[in-house]
GROMACS .gro file of C-alpha atoms in nm:
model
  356
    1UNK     CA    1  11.276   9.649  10.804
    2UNK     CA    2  10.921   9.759  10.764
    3UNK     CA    3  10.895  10.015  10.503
    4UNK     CA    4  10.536  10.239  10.400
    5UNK     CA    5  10.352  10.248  10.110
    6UNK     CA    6  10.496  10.445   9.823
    7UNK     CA    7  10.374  10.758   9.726
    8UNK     CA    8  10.437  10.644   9.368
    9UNK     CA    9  10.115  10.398   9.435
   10UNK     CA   10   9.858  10.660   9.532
   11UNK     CA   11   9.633  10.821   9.245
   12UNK     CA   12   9.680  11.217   9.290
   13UNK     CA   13   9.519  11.293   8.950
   14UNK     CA   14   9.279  11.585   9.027
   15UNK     CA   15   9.337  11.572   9.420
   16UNK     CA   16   9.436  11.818   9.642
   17UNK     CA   17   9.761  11.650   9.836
   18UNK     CA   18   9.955  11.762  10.197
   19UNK     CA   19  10.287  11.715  10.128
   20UNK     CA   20  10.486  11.709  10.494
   21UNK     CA   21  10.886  11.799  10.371
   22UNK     CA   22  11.165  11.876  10.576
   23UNK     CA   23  11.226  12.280  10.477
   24UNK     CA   24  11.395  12.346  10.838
   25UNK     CA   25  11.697  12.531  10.621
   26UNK     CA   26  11.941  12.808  10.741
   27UNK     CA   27  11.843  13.138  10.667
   28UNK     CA   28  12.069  13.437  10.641
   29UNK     CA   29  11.966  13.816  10.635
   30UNK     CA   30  11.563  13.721  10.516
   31UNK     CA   31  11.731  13.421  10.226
   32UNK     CA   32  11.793  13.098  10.190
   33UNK     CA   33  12.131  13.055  10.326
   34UNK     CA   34  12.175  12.664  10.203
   35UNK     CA   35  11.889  12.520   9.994
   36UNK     CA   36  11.995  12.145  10.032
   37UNK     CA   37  11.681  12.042  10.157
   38UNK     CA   38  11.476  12.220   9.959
   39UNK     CA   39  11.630  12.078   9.646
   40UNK     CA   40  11.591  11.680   9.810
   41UNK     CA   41  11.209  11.751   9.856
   42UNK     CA   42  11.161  11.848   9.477
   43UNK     CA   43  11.143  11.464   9.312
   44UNK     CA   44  10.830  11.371   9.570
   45UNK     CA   45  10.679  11.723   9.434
   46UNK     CA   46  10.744  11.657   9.091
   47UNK     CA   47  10.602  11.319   9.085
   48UNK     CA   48  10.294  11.499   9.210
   49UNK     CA   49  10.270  11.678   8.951
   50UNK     CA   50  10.389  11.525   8.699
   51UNK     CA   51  10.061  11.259   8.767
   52UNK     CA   52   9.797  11.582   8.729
   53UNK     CA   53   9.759  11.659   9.125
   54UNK     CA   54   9.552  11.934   9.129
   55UNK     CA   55   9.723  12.110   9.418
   56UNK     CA   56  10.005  12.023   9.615
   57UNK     CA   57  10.004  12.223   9.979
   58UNK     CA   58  10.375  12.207  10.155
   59UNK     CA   59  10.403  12.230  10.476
   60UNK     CA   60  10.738  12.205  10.751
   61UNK     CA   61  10.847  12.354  11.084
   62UNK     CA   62  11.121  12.623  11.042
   63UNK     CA   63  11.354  12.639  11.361
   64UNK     CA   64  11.211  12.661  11.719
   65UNK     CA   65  10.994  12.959  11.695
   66UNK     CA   66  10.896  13.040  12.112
   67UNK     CA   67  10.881  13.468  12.085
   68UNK     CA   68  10.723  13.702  11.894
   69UNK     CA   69  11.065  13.793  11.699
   70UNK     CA   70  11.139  13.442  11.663
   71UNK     CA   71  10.778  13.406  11.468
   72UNK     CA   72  10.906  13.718  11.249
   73UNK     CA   73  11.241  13.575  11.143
   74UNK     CA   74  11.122  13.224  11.117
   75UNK     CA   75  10.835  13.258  10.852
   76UNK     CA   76  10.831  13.068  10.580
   77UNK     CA   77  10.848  13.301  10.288
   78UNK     CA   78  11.179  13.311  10.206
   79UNK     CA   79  11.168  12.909  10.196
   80UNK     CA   80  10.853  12.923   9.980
   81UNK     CA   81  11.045  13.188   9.740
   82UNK     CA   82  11.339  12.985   9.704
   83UNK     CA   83  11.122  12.657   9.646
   84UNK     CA   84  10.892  12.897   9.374
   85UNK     CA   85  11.247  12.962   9.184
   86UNK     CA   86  11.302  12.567   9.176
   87UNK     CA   87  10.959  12.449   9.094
   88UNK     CA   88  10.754  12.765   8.908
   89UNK     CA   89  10.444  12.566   8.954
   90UNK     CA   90  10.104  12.776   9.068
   91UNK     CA   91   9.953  12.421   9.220
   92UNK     CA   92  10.243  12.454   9.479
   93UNK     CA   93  10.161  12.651   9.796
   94UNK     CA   94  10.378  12.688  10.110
   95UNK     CA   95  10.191  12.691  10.438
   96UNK     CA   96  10.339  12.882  10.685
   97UNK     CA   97  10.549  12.742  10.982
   98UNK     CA   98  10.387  12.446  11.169
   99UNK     CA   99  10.554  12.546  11.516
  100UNK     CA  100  10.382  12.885  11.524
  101UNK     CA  101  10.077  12.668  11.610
  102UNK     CA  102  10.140  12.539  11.964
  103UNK     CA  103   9.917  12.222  11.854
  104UNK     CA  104  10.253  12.127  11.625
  105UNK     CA  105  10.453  11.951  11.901
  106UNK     CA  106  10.161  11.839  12.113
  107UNK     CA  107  10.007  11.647  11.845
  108UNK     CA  108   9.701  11.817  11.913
  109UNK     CA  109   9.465  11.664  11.722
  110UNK     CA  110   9.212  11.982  11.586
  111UNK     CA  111   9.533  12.136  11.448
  112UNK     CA  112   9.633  11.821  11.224
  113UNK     CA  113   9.290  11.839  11.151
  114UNK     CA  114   9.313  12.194  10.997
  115UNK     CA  115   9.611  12.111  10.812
  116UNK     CA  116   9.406  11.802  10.701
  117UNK     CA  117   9.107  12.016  10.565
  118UNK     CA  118   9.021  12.015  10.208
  119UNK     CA  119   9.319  11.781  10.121
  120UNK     CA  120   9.224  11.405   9.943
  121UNK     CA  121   9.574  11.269  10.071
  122UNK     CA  122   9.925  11.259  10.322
  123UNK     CA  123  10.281  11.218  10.187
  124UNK     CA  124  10.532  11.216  10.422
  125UNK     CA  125  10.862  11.315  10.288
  126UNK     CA  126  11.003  11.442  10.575
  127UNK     CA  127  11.247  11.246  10.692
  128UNK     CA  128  11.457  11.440  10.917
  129UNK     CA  129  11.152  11.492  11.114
  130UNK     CA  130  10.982  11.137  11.085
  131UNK     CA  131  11.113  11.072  11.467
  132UNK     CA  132  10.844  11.304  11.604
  133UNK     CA  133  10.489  11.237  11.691
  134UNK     CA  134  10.376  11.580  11.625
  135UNK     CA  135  10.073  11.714  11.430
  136UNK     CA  136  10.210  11.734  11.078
  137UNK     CA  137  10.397  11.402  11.105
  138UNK     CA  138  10.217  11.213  11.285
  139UNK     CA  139   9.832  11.295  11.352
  140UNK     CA  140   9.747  11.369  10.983
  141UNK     CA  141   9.875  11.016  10.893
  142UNK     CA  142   9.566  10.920  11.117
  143UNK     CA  143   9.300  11.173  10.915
  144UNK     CA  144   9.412  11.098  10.542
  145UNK     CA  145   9.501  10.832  10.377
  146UNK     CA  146   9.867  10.842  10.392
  147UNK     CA  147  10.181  10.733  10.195
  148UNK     CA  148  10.554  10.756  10.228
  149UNK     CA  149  10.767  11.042   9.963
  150UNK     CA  150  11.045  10.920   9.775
  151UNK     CA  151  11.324  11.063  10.009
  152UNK     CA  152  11.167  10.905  10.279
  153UNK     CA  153  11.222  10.580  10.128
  154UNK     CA  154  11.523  10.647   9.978
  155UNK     CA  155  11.645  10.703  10.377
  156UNK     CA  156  11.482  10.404  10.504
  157UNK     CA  157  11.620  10.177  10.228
  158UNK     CA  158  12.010  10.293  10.238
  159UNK     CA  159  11.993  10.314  10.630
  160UNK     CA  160  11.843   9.960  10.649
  161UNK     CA  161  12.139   9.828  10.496
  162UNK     CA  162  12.326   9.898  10.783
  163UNK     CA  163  12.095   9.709  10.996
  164UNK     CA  164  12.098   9.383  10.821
  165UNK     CA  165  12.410   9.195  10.688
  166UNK     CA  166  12.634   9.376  10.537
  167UNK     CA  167  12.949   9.336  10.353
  168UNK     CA  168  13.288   9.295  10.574
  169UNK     CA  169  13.484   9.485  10.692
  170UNK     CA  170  13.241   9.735  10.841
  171UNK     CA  171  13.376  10.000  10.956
  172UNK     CA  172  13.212  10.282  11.224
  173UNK     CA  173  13.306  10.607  11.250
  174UNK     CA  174  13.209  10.863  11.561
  175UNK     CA  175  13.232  11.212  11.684
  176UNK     CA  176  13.096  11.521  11.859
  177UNK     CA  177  13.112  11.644  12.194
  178UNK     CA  178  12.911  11.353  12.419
  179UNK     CA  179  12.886  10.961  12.374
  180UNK     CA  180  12.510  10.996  12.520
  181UNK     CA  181  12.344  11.161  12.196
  182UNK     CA  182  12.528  10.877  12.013
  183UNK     CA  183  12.523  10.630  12.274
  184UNK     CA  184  12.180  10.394  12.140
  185UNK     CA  185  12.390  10.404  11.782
  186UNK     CA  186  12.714  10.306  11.944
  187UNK     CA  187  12.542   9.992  12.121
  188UNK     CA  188  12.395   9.871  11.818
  189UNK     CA  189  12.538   9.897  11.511
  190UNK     CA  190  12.911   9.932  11.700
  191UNK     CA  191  12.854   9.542  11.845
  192UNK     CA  192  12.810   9.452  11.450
  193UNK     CA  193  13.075   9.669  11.341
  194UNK     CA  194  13.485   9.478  11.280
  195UNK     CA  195  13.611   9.823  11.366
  196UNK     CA  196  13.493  10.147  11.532
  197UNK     CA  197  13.667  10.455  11.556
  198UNK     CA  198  13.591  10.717  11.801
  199UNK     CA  199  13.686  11.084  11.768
  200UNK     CA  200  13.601  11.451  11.884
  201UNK     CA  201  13.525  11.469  12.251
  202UNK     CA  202  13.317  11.160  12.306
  203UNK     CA  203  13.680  11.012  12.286
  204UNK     CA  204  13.790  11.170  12.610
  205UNK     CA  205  13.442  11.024  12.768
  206UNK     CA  206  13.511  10.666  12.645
  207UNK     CA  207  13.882  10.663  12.760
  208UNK     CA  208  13.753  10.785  13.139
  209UNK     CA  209  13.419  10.593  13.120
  210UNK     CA  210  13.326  10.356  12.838
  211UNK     CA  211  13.009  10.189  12.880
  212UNK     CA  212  13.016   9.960  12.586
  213UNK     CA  213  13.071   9.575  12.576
  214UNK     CA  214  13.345   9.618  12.266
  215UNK     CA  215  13.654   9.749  12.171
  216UNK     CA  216  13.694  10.091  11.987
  217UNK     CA  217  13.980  10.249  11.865
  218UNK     CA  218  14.028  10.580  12.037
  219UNK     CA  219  14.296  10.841  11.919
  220UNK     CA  220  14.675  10.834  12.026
  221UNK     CA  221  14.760  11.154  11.974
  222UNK     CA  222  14.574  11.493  11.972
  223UNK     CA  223  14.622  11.897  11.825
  224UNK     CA  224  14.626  12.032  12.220
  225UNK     CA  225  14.525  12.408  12.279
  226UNK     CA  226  14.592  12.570  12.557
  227UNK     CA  227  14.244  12.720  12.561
  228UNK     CA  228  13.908  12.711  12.350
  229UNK     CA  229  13.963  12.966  12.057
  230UNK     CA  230  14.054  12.970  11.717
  231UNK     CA  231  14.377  13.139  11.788
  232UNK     CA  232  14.474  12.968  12.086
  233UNK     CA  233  14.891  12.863  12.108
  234UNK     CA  234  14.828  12.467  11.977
  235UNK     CA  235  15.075  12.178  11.898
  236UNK     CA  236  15.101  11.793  11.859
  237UNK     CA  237  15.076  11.608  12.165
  238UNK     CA  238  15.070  11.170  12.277
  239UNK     CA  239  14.721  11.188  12.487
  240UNK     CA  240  14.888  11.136  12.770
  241UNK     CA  241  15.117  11.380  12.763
  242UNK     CA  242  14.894  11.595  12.695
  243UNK     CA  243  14.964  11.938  12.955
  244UNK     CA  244  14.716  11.998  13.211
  245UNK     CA  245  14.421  12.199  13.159
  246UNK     CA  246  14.485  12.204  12.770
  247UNK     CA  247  14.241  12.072  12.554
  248UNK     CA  248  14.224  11.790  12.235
  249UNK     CA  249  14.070  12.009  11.942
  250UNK     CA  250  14.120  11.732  11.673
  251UNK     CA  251  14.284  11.425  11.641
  252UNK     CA  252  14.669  11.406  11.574
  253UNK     CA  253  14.837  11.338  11.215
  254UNK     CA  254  14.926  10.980  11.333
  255UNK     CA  255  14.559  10.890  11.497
  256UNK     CA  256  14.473  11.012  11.126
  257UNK     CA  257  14.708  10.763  10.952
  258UNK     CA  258  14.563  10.480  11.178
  259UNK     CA  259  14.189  10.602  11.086
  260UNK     CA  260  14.193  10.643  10.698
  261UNK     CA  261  14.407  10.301  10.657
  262UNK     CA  262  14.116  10.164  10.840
  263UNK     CA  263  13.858  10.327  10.632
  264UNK     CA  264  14.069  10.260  10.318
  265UNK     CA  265  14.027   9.902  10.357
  266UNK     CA  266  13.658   9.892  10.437
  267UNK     CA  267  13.357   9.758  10.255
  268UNK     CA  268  13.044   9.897  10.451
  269UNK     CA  269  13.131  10.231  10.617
  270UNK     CA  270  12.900  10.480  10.813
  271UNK     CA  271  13.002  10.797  10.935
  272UNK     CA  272  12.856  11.046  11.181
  273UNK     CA  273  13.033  11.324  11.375
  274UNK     CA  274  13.324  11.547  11.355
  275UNK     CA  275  13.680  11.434  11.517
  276UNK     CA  276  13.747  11.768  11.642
  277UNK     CA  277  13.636  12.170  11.610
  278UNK     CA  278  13.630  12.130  11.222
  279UNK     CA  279  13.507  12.494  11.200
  280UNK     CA  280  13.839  12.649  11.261
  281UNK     CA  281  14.081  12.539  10.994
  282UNK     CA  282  14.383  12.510  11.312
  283UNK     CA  283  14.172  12.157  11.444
  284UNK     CA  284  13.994  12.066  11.058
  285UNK     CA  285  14.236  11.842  10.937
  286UNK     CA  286  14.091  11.520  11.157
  287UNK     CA  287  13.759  11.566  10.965
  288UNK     CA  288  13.906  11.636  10.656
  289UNK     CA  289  14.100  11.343  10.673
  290UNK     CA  290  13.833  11.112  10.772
  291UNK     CA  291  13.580  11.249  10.524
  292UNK     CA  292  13.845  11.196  10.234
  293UNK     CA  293  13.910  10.886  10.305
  294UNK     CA  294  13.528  10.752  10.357
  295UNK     CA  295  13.461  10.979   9.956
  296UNK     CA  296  13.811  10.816   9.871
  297UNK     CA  297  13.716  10.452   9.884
  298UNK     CA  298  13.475  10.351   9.560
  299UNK     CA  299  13.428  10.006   9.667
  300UNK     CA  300  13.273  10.037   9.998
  301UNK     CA  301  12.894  10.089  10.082
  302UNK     CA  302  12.901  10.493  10.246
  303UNK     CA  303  12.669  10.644  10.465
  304UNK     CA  304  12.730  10.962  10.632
  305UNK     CA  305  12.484  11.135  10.859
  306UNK     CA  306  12.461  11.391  11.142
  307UNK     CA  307  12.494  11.781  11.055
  308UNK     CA  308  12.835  11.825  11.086
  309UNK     CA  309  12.996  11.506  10.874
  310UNK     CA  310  12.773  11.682  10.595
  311UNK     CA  311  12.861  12.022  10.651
  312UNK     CA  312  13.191  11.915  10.606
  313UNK     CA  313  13.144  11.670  10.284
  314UNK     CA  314  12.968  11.947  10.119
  315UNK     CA  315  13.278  12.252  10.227
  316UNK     CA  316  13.483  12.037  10.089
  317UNK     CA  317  13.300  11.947   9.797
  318UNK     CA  318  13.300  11.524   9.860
  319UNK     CA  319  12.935  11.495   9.882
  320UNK     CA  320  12.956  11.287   9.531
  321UNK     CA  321  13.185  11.047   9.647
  322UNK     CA  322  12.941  10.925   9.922
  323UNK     CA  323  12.664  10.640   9.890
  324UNK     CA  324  12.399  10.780  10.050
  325UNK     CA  325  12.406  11.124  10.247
  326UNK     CA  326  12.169  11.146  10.503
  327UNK     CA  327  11.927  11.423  10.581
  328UNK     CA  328  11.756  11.269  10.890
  329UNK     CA  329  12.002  11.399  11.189
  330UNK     CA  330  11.823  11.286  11.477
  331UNK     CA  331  11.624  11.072  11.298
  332UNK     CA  332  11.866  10.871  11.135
  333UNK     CA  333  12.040  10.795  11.475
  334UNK     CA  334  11.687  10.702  11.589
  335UNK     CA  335  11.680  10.462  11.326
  336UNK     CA  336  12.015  10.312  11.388
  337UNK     CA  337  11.945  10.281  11.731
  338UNK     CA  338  11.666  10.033  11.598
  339UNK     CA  339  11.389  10.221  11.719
  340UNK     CA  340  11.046  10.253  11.562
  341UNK     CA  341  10.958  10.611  11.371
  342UNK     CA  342  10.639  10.786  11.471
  343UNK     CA  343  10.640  10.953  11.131
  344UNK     CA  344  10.658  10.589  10.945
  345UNK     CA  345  10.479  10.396  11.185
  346UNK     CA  346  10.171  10.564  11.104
  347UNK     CA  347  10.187  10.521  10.687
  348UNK     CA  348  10.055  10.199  10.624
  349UNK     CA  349  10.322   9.946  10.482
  350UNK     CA  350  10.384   9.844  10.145
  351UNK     CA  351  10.191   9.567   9.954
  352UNK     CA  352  10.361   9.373   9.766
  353UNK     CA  353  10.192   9.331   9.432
  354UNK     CA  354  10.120   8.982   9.230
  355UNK     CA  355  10.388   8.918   8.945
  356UNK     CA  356  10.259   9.034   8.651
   0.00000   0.00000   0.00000
C-alpha cells in the first residue's frame, strides 16, 4: 500500500501549520457529548508543538449543517473548548465549521485557498474524512506543501494489514441493516477471508439474495419481535420458523455459540457492524457476544471499525482489548474495498531515507 509522507518529516519550527482533524463529535445540550476524536487528534498537535510551530490552525466539518439553525447548533465552539481543556496551548486556534462554506463539499478551489492563506504547511490527520475530495481534504493538499498526521498513518498501516497476507485463520465479521453499504468490503476482503460471519439485517438480504462468489455463515436462529420497539413481546426462534410478519432483532444464543467459537480460534479478525438492534438491551446480547469474543482473544490481529462495533466496544468498556480501533467509518470501508483516498492521494508519498 502506498502510504504519504509523515508529518514527523516536515520542519514546523516557526511556521504557521493547517492542521485538517476529524472533530465531527456528538454534541449534547451546547457540550461535547463524547470527546473520542478529539482526544485521537491530540499526538499530531502535540508533535507540532512540541517541534516550536509557531501556530497551529485546526480546522474540521461538524455534522451536515444545510439551515440557519443547523449553522447555530453546529458551530464549533464547544469542540474548540473541549480541545482548549486538553491542549491549553494559545498557538492552537479552532476555525469554525468547514461546511458552513458551501465551497467545503464542492472542492471549490478559492475557499481551500482561504483556508490556505497565511499558513507555511498541510497535515492531514483526518482520517475519517480522507475519502472526500472536498476543500479542506483535498484542494489544500494541492496549495501547500502537504504531509500525512500520525493517526492518519496509524489507520493506513493497521488497515493495510488486512489487505496483504495475513495470518490464518482470518476471520470476517458483518452487520447493519443493508449488504450494499458493505457490499465493496464483503467482495474483497470476504474472498480472502477462511470464515465470514454475517449478522444484523444484511443476513436476511444474503439468505434471499446473496451476490457473492463465497460461502458465509449466516445465523440459525434469531430473538423474533413481533414488532419494531423496545418493548415489543420477543422470544427465541429457528429462522425458519420464524412467525410471519415478526422480525430478527439479534441473533439467537446458539448462532452466538457458533460465532464466538469461530472468533475464538482466529488469528486475523476484523469486525464491522452490529448483529442486531444493540441499542435496546432485549436484542444486545448478539453484539455483546461478538465484541467479547473479538476483545477476548489476545493472540489474534483485531480490527474493528464502523460506528456502531465501537459504540459498543467502548459501552462496554472492551476498547483495550482491540488491536486497532478504527475512526475512519466510511473511510475505512473505502479502504477495504481497495479503493484509492482523495484525502491521501494528494500528500505526496513517503521517501524512504538512505541507511544511516
Amino acid at each position: 500500500m502506498r502510504l504519504p509522507r509523515s508529518v514527523e518529516t516536515a520542519d514546523v519550527g516557526g511556521k504557521s501549520v493547517l492542521v485538517r482533524a476529524d472533530l465531527n463529535v456528538p454534541l449534547e445540550d451546547g457540550r461535547v457529548a463524547d470527546d473520542t476524536r478529539i482526544r485521537a487528534s491530540l499526538p499530531t498537535l502535540e508533535l507540532l508543538l512540541e517541534r516550536e510551530a509557531a501556530e497551529v490552525r485546526v480546522c474540521s466539518h461538524l455534522g451536515r449543517p444545510k439551515t440557519d439553525e443547523d449553522r447555530a447548533a453546529l458551530t464549533m465552539a464547544p469542540v474548540e473548548r473541549r480541545l482548549r481543556e486538553l491542549l491549553p496551548d494559545e498557538r492552537v486556534h479552532v476555525l469554525e465549521n468547514t461546511r458552513f462554506d458551501p465551497g467545503e463539499t464542492k472542492n471549490d478551489s478559492a475557499f481551500a485557498q482561504r483556508l490556505a492563506d497565511g499558513c507555511n504547511l498541510y497535515v492531514n490527520d483526518a482520517f475519517g474524512s480522507a475519502h472526500r475530495a472536498h476543500a479542506s481534504t483535498e484542494g489544500v493538499a494541492r496549495l501547500l506543501p502537504a504531509y500525512a498526521g500520525l493517526l492518519l498513518l496509524a489507520e493506513l498501516e493497521h488497515l493495510g494489514k488486512l489487505l496483504g497476507e495475513v495470518e490464518r485463520p482470518f476471520v470476517l465479521v458483518s452487520g447493519g441493516a443493508k449488504v450494499d453499504d458493505k457490499l465493496g468490503v464483503l467482495q474483497n476482503l470476504g474472498g480472502r477471508a477462511d470464515t465470514v460471519l454475517i449478522g444484523g439485517k444484511m443476513a436476511e438480504q444474503l439468505r434471499v439474495d446473496n451476490p457473492l462468489d463465497f460461502e458465509v455463515e449466516l445465523p440459525g436462529d434469531v430473538v423474533g419481535a413481533a414488532r419494531f420497539a423496545e418493548d415489543a413481546e420477543a422470544r427465541v426462534y429457528r429462522v425458519d420458523e420464524l412467525p410471519y410478519a415478526w422480525l430478527g432483532l439479534d441473533i439467537g444464543p446458539e448462532t452466538c455459540r457458533r460465532f464466538t467459537a469461530a472468533l475464538g480460534g482466529a488469528r486475523t479478525i476484523f469486525w464491522n457492524g452490529p448483529m442486531g438492534v444493540f441499542e435496546w438491551p432485549r436484542f444486545a446480547a448478539g453484539t455483546k457476544a461478538v465484541a467479547e469474543a473479538v476483545a477476548a482473544n489476545e493472540q489474534a490481529f483485531s480490527v474493528v471499525g464502523g460506528a456502531d462495533s465501537v459504540r459498543a466496544l467502548n459501552e462496554l468498556g472492551l476498547a483495550d482489548g482491540i488491536s486497532w480501533v478504527s475512526t475512519g467509518g466510511g473511510a475505512s470501508l473505502e479502504l477495504l474495498e481497495g479503493k484509492e483516498l482523495p484525502g491521501v492521494a494528494a500528500i505526496p508519498s513517503a521517501v524512504e531515507q538512505p541507511a544511516a
